[in-house]
Coordinates of C-alpha atoms and ligand atoms in Angstrom, one line a residue:
M1 CA 26.6 95.5 167.6
I2 CA 26.8 95.5 163.8
T3 CA 24.2 97.7 162.0
D4 CA 22.9 97.8 158.4
I5 CA 20.4 100.4 157.5
V6 CA 17.9 100.5 154.6
I7 CA 16.5 103.9 153.6
G8 CA 14.6 105.4 150.7
L9 CA 16.3 108.2 148.7
Q10 CA 13.2 109.6 147.0
H11 CA 9.6 110.2 148.3
G12 CA 8.9 106.7 149.7
D13 CA 7.7 103.6 147.9
E14 CA 11.1 102.9 146.5
G15 CA 10.9 99.2 147.3
K16 CA 12.5 99.2 150.7
G17 CA 10.3 96.4 151.9
K18 CA 11.6 94.1 149.1
V19 CA 15.3 95.0 149.9
T20 CA 14.8 94.4 153.7
H21 CA 13.1 91.1 153.0
H22 CA 15.9 90.1 150.7
L23 CA 18.7 91.0 153.1
L24 CA 17.0 89.1 155.9
K25 CA 17.4 85.9 153.9
S26 CA 21.1 85.9 154.8
G27 CA 20.1 84.7 158.2
E28 CA 22.8 86.8 159.9
Y29 CA 20.5 89.3 161.6
T30 CA 19.5 89.0 165.2
H31 CA 17.2 92.0 165.0
C32 CA 15.1 94.0 162.5
V33 CA 14.0 97.4 163.6
R34 CA 11.5 100.0 162.3
F35 CA 12.9 103.4 163.3
N36 CA 10.5 106.0 162.0
G37 CA 7.0 106.7 160.9
G38 CA 3.9 104.6 161.8
C39 CA 1.1 103.2 159.9
N40 CA 1.5 105.9 157.3
A41 CA 4.0 103.4 155.8
G42 CA 3.1 100.6 153.6
H43 CA 5.8 98.0 152.8
T44 CA 4.9 95.6 150.0
I45 CA 6.5 92.2 150.5
Y46 CA 6.3 89.0 148.4
H47 CA 6.8 86.2 150.9
D48 CA 6.8 82.7 149.5
G49 CA 5.0 84.1 146.4
V50 CA 2.2 85.8 148.5
R51 CA 1.9 89.6 148.4
L52 CA 1.6 91.0 151.9
V53 CA 1.6 94.7 153.0
T54 CA 3.0 95.7 156.4
H55 CA 2.6 99.0 158.1
H56 CA 4.0 98.9 161.6
I57 CA 5.6 95.5 161.9
P58 CA 9.2 95.0 160.8
A59 CA 9.9 92.4 158.1
G60 CA 12.0 90.4 160.5
V61 CA 8.8 88.5 161.5
F62 CA 8.8 86.8 158.1
F63 CA 12.0 85.0 159.1
G64 CA 11.6 84.5 162.8
V65 CA 14.0 87.4 163.5
T66 CA 13.3 89.6 166.6
S67 CA 11.4 92.6 165.3
V68 CA 11.4 95.8 167.1
I69 CA 9.2 98.9 166.7
G70 CA 11.7 101.6 167.7
N71 CA 11.3 104.7 169.8
G72 CA 11.4 106.8 166.7
C73 CA 8.0 105.3 165.6
V74 CA 4.4 106.2 166.5
I75 CA 2.0 103.3 167.0
D76 CA -1.7 102.9 166.5
P77 CA -2.5 100.0 168.8
V78 CA -5.8 99.2 167.0
K79 CA -4.0 99.0 163.6
L80 CA -1.1 97.1 165.2
F81 CA -3.3 94.3 166.5
E82 CA -5.1 94.1 163.2
E83 CA -1.8 93.7 161.5
I84 CA -0.6 91.0 163.9
N85 CA -3.8 89.1 163.1
Y86 CA -3.5 89.7 159.4
L87 CA 0.1 88.3 159.4
E88 CA -0.8 85.4 161.6
A89 CA -3.7 84.5 159.2
H90 CA -1.0 84.2 156.6
G91 CA 1.1 81.9 158.7
I92 CA 3.6 84.5 160.0
S93 CA 4.1 84.3 163.7
A94 CA 4.2 88.0 164.3
R95 CA 3.2 88.1 168.0
E96 CA 6.1 85.8 169.0
H97 CA 8.9 87.9 167.5
L98 CA 7.5 91.4 168.0
K99 CA 9.0 93.8 170.5
I100 CA 8.1 97.5 171.1
A101 CA 10.3 100.2 172.5
R102 CA 8.7 101.4 175.8
N103 CA 9.3 105.0 174.8
A104 CA 7.7 104.9 171.3
H105 CA 4.7 107.1 171.1
I106 CA 1.0 106.3 170.6
I107 CA -1.4 107.4 167.9
T108 CA -4.7 108.0 169.7
A109 CA -8.3 108.1 168.3
F110 CA -8.1 111.9 168.7
H111 CA -4.9 112.0 166.5
K112 CA -6.6 110.0 163.8
D113 CA -9.7 112.1 163.9
E114 CA -7.7 115.3 163.5
D115 CA -5.5 113.9 160.7
G116 CA -8.6 112.6 159.0
K117 CA -9.6 116.1 158.3
D118 CA -6.4 117.0 156.5
T119 CA -7.0 118.6 153.1
E120 CA -3.8 120.7 152.7
I121 CA -0.9 118.2 152.7
G122 CA -2.5 115.0 151.5
T123 CA -1.4 113.0 154.5
T124 CA -2.2 109.3 154.8
R125 CA -4.8 110.4 157.5
T126 CA -3.5 107.8 159.9
G127 CA -2.8 110.2 162.7
N128 CA 1.0 110.4 162.4
G129 CA 1.5 114.1 162.3
P130 CA -0.7 114.9 165.4
A131 CA 1.0 112.1 167.3
Y132 CA 4.5 113.4 166.6
R133 CA 3.3 117.0 167.4
D134 CA 2.2 115.8 170.8
K135 CA 5.4 113.9 171.4
Y136 CA 7.4 117.1 170.9
N137 CA 4.8 119.1 172.8
R138 CA 5.5 116.8 175.7
S139 CA 1.9 115.9 176.0
G140 CA 2.0 112.5 174.2
V141 CA 1.1 109.0 175.3
R142 CA 3.8 106.4 175.1
A143 CA 3.8 102.6 174.5
G144 CA 4.6 102.1 178.2
D145 CA 1.3 103.7 179.1
I146 CA -0.8 101.1 177.2
P147 CA -1.5 97.9 179.2
E148 CA -2.3 95.9 176.0
L149 CA 1.3 96.5 174.8
E150 CA 2.9 95.4 178.0
P151 CA 3.9 91.9 176.7
F152 CA 5.9 93.4 173.9
L153 CA 7.7 96.3 175.7
V154 CA 11.5 96.5 175.9
D155 CA 14.2 99.1 176.7
I156 CA 15.5 99.3 173.1
Y157 CA 19.0 100.2 174.2
Q158 CA 19.3 97.0 176.3
E159 CA 17.5 95.0 173.6
L160 CA 20.0 96.0 170.9
S161 CA 23.2 96.1 173.0
G162 CA 25.8 93.3 172.9
D163 CA 26.5 90.7 170.2
T164 CA 23.8 91.8 167.8
V165 CA 23.5 92.2 164.0
I166 CA 20.8 94.7 163.3
L167 CA 18.9 95.6 160.2
M168 CA 17.2 99.0 160.4
E169 CA 14.1 99.1 158.1
G170 CA 13.4 102.7 157.1
A171 CA 10.0 104.1 156.1
Q172 CA 9.0 106.9 153.7
G173 CA 12.0 108.5 151.9
F174 CA 14.6 111.1 152.4
W175 CA 12.8 113.8 150.3
L176 CA 9.7 113.5 152.6
D177 CA 11.9 114.4 155.6
P178 CA 10.6 117.4 157.6
D179 CA 13.9 119.2 157.2
W180 CA 14.9 118.2 153.7
G181 CA 11.7 117.6 151.9
D182 CA 9.5 120.2 150.2
Y183 CA 8.0 121.6 153.4
P184 CA 5.1 121.5 154.2
Y185 CA 4.6 118.6 151.9
V186 CA 6.6 116.3 154.1
T187 CA 6.0 113.5 156.6
S188 CA 6.4 114.1 160.4
S189 CA 9.4 112.0 161.3
H190 CA 13.0 112.0 160.1
T191 CA 13.7 109.5 157.4
G192 CA 17.5 109.1 157.0
T193 CA 20.5 107.5 158.7
A194 CA 20.4 110.0 161.5
A195 CA 16.9 108.8 162.4
A196 CA 18.0 105.2 162.5
I197 CA 20.9 105.9 164.9
Q198 CA 18.5 107.7 167.2
N199 CA 17.0 104.3 168.1
G200 CA 19.7 103.1 170.5
I201 CA 22.3 102.5 167.7
N202 CA 26.0 103.1 168.3
P203 CA 27.0 105.2 165.2
R204 CA 30.3 103.3 165.0
S205 CA 28.5 100.0 164.5
I206 CA 27.2 101.0 161.1
R207 CA 28.5 98.6 158.4
N208 CA 26.2 99.2 155.4
V209 CA 23.7 101.9 154.4
W210 CA 21.5 100.6 151.6
G211 CA 19.9 103.4 149.6
V212 CA 16.8 102.4 147.6
I213 CA 15.5 104.2 144.6
K214 CA 13.1 103.4 141.7
A215 CA 14.1 104.0 138.1
Y216 CA 11.6 106.8 138.1
E217 CA 10.0 108.8 141.0
T218 CA 6.6 108.8 142.6
Y219 CA 4.9 111.0 145.2
V220 CA 1.5 110.9 146.9
G221 CA 0.0 114.1 148.2
K222 CA -1.2 117.6 147.4
R223 CA 1.9 119.0 146.0
G224 CA 2.0 119.2 142.2
F225 CA 4.6 116.6 141.2
Q226 CA 3.7 115.0 137.9
P227 CA 4.5 117.0 134.7
S228 CA 1.8 116.9 132.1
D229 CA 2.9 114.2 129.7
P230 CA 0.9 111.1 129.0
V231 CA 4.1 109.0 129.5
F232 CA 3.7 109.5 133.3
D233 CA 0.2 108.0 133.1
Q234 CA 1.7 105.0 131.3
I235 CA 4.4 104.7 134.0
Q236 CA 1.7 104.9 136.7
H237 CA -0.2 102.2 135.1
A238 CA 2.7 99.9 134.2
G239 CA 4.2 100.3 137.7
S240 CA 0.8 99.9 139.3
E241 CA 1.6 103.0 141.3
F242 CA -1.1 103.2 144.0
G243 CA -0.4 104.0 147.6
A244 CA 0.0 100.8 149.6
T245 CA -1.7 102.4 152.6
T246 CA -4.3 104.7 151.1
G247 CA -4.8 103.3 147.5
R248 CA -4.3 106.8 146.1
V249 CA -2.8 107.2 142.6
R250 CA 0.9 108.1 143.0
Q251 CA 2.1 111.0 140.9
C252 CA 5.1 110.1 138.7
N253 CA 8.2 111.9 137.3
W254 CA 11.7 111.0 136.1
I255 CA 14.4 110.6 138.7
S256 CA 16.2 113.7 139.8
M257 CA 20.0 113.0 139.9
R258 CA 20.6 116.0 142.1
H259 CA 18.3 114.8 144.8
I260 CA 19.6 111.2 144.7
K261 CA 23.2 112.4 144.9
Q262 CA 22.4 114.6 147.9
A263 CA 20.5 111.8 149.6
I264 CA 23.5 109.4 149.1
D265 CA 25.9 112.0 150.5
M266 CA 23.9 113.0 153.5
N267 CA 23.1 109.4 154.5
G268 CA 26.4 107.7 153.9
V269 CA 24.9 105.3 151.4
N270 CA 27.4 102.6 150.3
N271 CA 25.1 100.2 148.4
L272 CA 22.4 101.4 146.0
V273 CA 19.4 99.4 144.7
V274 CA 17.6 100.7 141.6
N275 CA 14.2 99.1 141.5
K276 CA 11.5 98.7 138.8
L277 CA 13.6 98.8 135.7
D278 CA 10.9 96.6 134.2
V279 CA 8.5 99.5 134.3
L280 CA 10.6 101.8 132.1
R281 CA 11.3 98.8 129.9
E282 CA 7.5 98.5 129.4
V283 CA 7.0 102.1 128.5
E284 CA 10.3 102.2 126.5
A285 CA 11.5 105.5 127.9
W286 CA 14.8 105.9 129.6
K287 CA 15.2 109.4 131.1
T288 CA 16.1 111.4 134.1
T289 CA 14.8 114.9 134.7
D290 CA 17.7 116.4 132.8
N291 CA 18.9 113.6 130.4
H292 CA 17.6 111.0 128.1
F293 CA 19.1 107.8 126.7
Q294 CA 18.8 105.6 123.7
D295 CA 18.1 102.5 125.7
E296 CA 18.4 100.6 129.0
V297 CA 22.1 100.0 128.6
G298 CA 22.7 103.8 128.3
F299 CA 20.5 104.5 131.3
R300 CA 22.3 102.0 133.5
A301 CA 25.7 103.1 132.4
Y302 CA 24.8 106.7 133.2
L303 CA 23.6 105.8 136.7
Q304 CA 26.7 103.7 137.2
N305 CA 29.0 106.6 136.2
E306 CA 27.2 109.3 138.1
L307 CA 26.4 107.4 141.3
G308 CA 29.0 104.7 141.4
N309 CA 32.6 105.0 142.6
S310 CA 32.7 108.7 142.7
M311 CA 29.9 108.8 145.3
G312 CA 31.5 106.0 147.4
I313 CA 29.0 103.4 146.4
Q314 CA 30.4 99.9 146.6
K315 CA 27.8 98.4 144.4
I316 CA 24.7 99.4 142.4
Y317 CA 22.1 96.6 142.1
F318 CA 19.6 96.8 139.3
S319 CA 16.2 95.1 139.8
D320 CA 13.5 94.3 137.4
N321 CA 11.0 92.3 139.4
P322 CA 9.0 92.6 142.7
Y323 CA 10.7 89.7 144.4
N324 CA 14.4 90.2 144.8
F325 CA 17.5 91.9 143.5
D326 CA 20.4 90.1 142.0
E327 CA 23.5 90.0 144.2
E328 CA 25.5 87.5 142.1
N329 CA 24.9 88.3 138.5
P330 CA 27.7 90.6 137.3
L331 CA 25.4 92.0 134.6
T332 CA 23.0 93.4 137.1
A333 CA 25.4 94.2 139.9
A334 CA 28.2 96.1 138.2
A335 CA 31.1 97.0 140.5
Ligands
IMP1 P1 1.8 111.6 156.7 O1 3.1 111.0 156.9 O2 0.6 110.7 156.8 O3 1.6 112.8 157.6 O4 1.7 112.3 155.2 C1 2.6 113.3 154.8 C2 3.1 113.1 153.4 O5 4.0 111.9 153.4 C3 2.0 112.8 152.4 O6 2.4 113.3 151.1 C4 2.0 111.2 152.3 O7 1.5 110.7 151.1 C5 3.5 111.0 152.5 N1 3.8 109.6 153.0 C6 3.7 109.3 154.3 N2 4.1 108.0 154.4 C7 4.4 107.5 153.2 C8 4.9 106.3 152.7 O8 5.1 105.3 153.4 N3 5.1 106.3 151.3 C9 4.8 107.3 150.5 N4 4.4 108.5 151.0 C10 4.2 108.6 152.3
MG2 MG1 5.1 102.4 150.7

């Protein structure tokens, strides 16, 4: 078992889907695993030039890689089958490559109904919180209890054991974690490296932890997040910052170096991807919450200095497009 992990270091929507999709192109992975969250997640992926949004299903299906919905996830079977059909309508054989951990939990109609009434937190109203509550209350329903899921069910430990190369595809971001985020404005499953391991992974098998951030931050929910400055509306517009699951406008702010450093540290991140530089280029503002820079060169150099070698990061990749990040170009992937 060799394991690589992709996680978000902000509040979700950092571009993890793009990074996962890009890494899968290497062809070395035997498995791609979703390890947390459910259909609250929305991963935007450009596959052969077509924009597709996944919620439950790991990006491995785009490359014929066995794709596992792990025990750390909660599954809405109605949404899952909709998503399978949606992907198959776009020529992706999702059904064939999909597996589901028998001990993953189920989002029921009751959970969706309850979460649908949320007005306090600004949840995605997809039933995730109530499903996790019932899991920990020991009153939940599991994938193994649902006859329609039977063809997909596996023991995830057995599935991932042996001569495997696994890509763990995280959902949400570290600052939405129930312990580390701004409680109660958090999601309901853990979002970091620890959560990935909990899905049948031998901790000693971890090779790379890819941390993903955007060049600015976004958050969707009831907490006040966006400072009052018209530049953030410009960023929202330029970055097309709408929730992939709910369509809600995402609040924007500059990146917080303190938060990113802590997230790198607590998750053992050794490769960092900085997405959406093109957006700051469009609004011509290069800032963090406590610093500002003349230009893009200054901004990049600062991130490189602050987050590079001293934090144990092997490489920082800068990306300025929705399709990929550049692994070869020494200008964008400084050592
Ligand atoms: P829940 O996960 O639906 O319970 O929502 C709790 C909080 O997490 C809300 O602020 C949501 O907007 C946020 N959230 C949940 N999933 C995602 C995601 O995939 N991206 C961004 N925010 C998310
Ligand atoms: Mg998203």
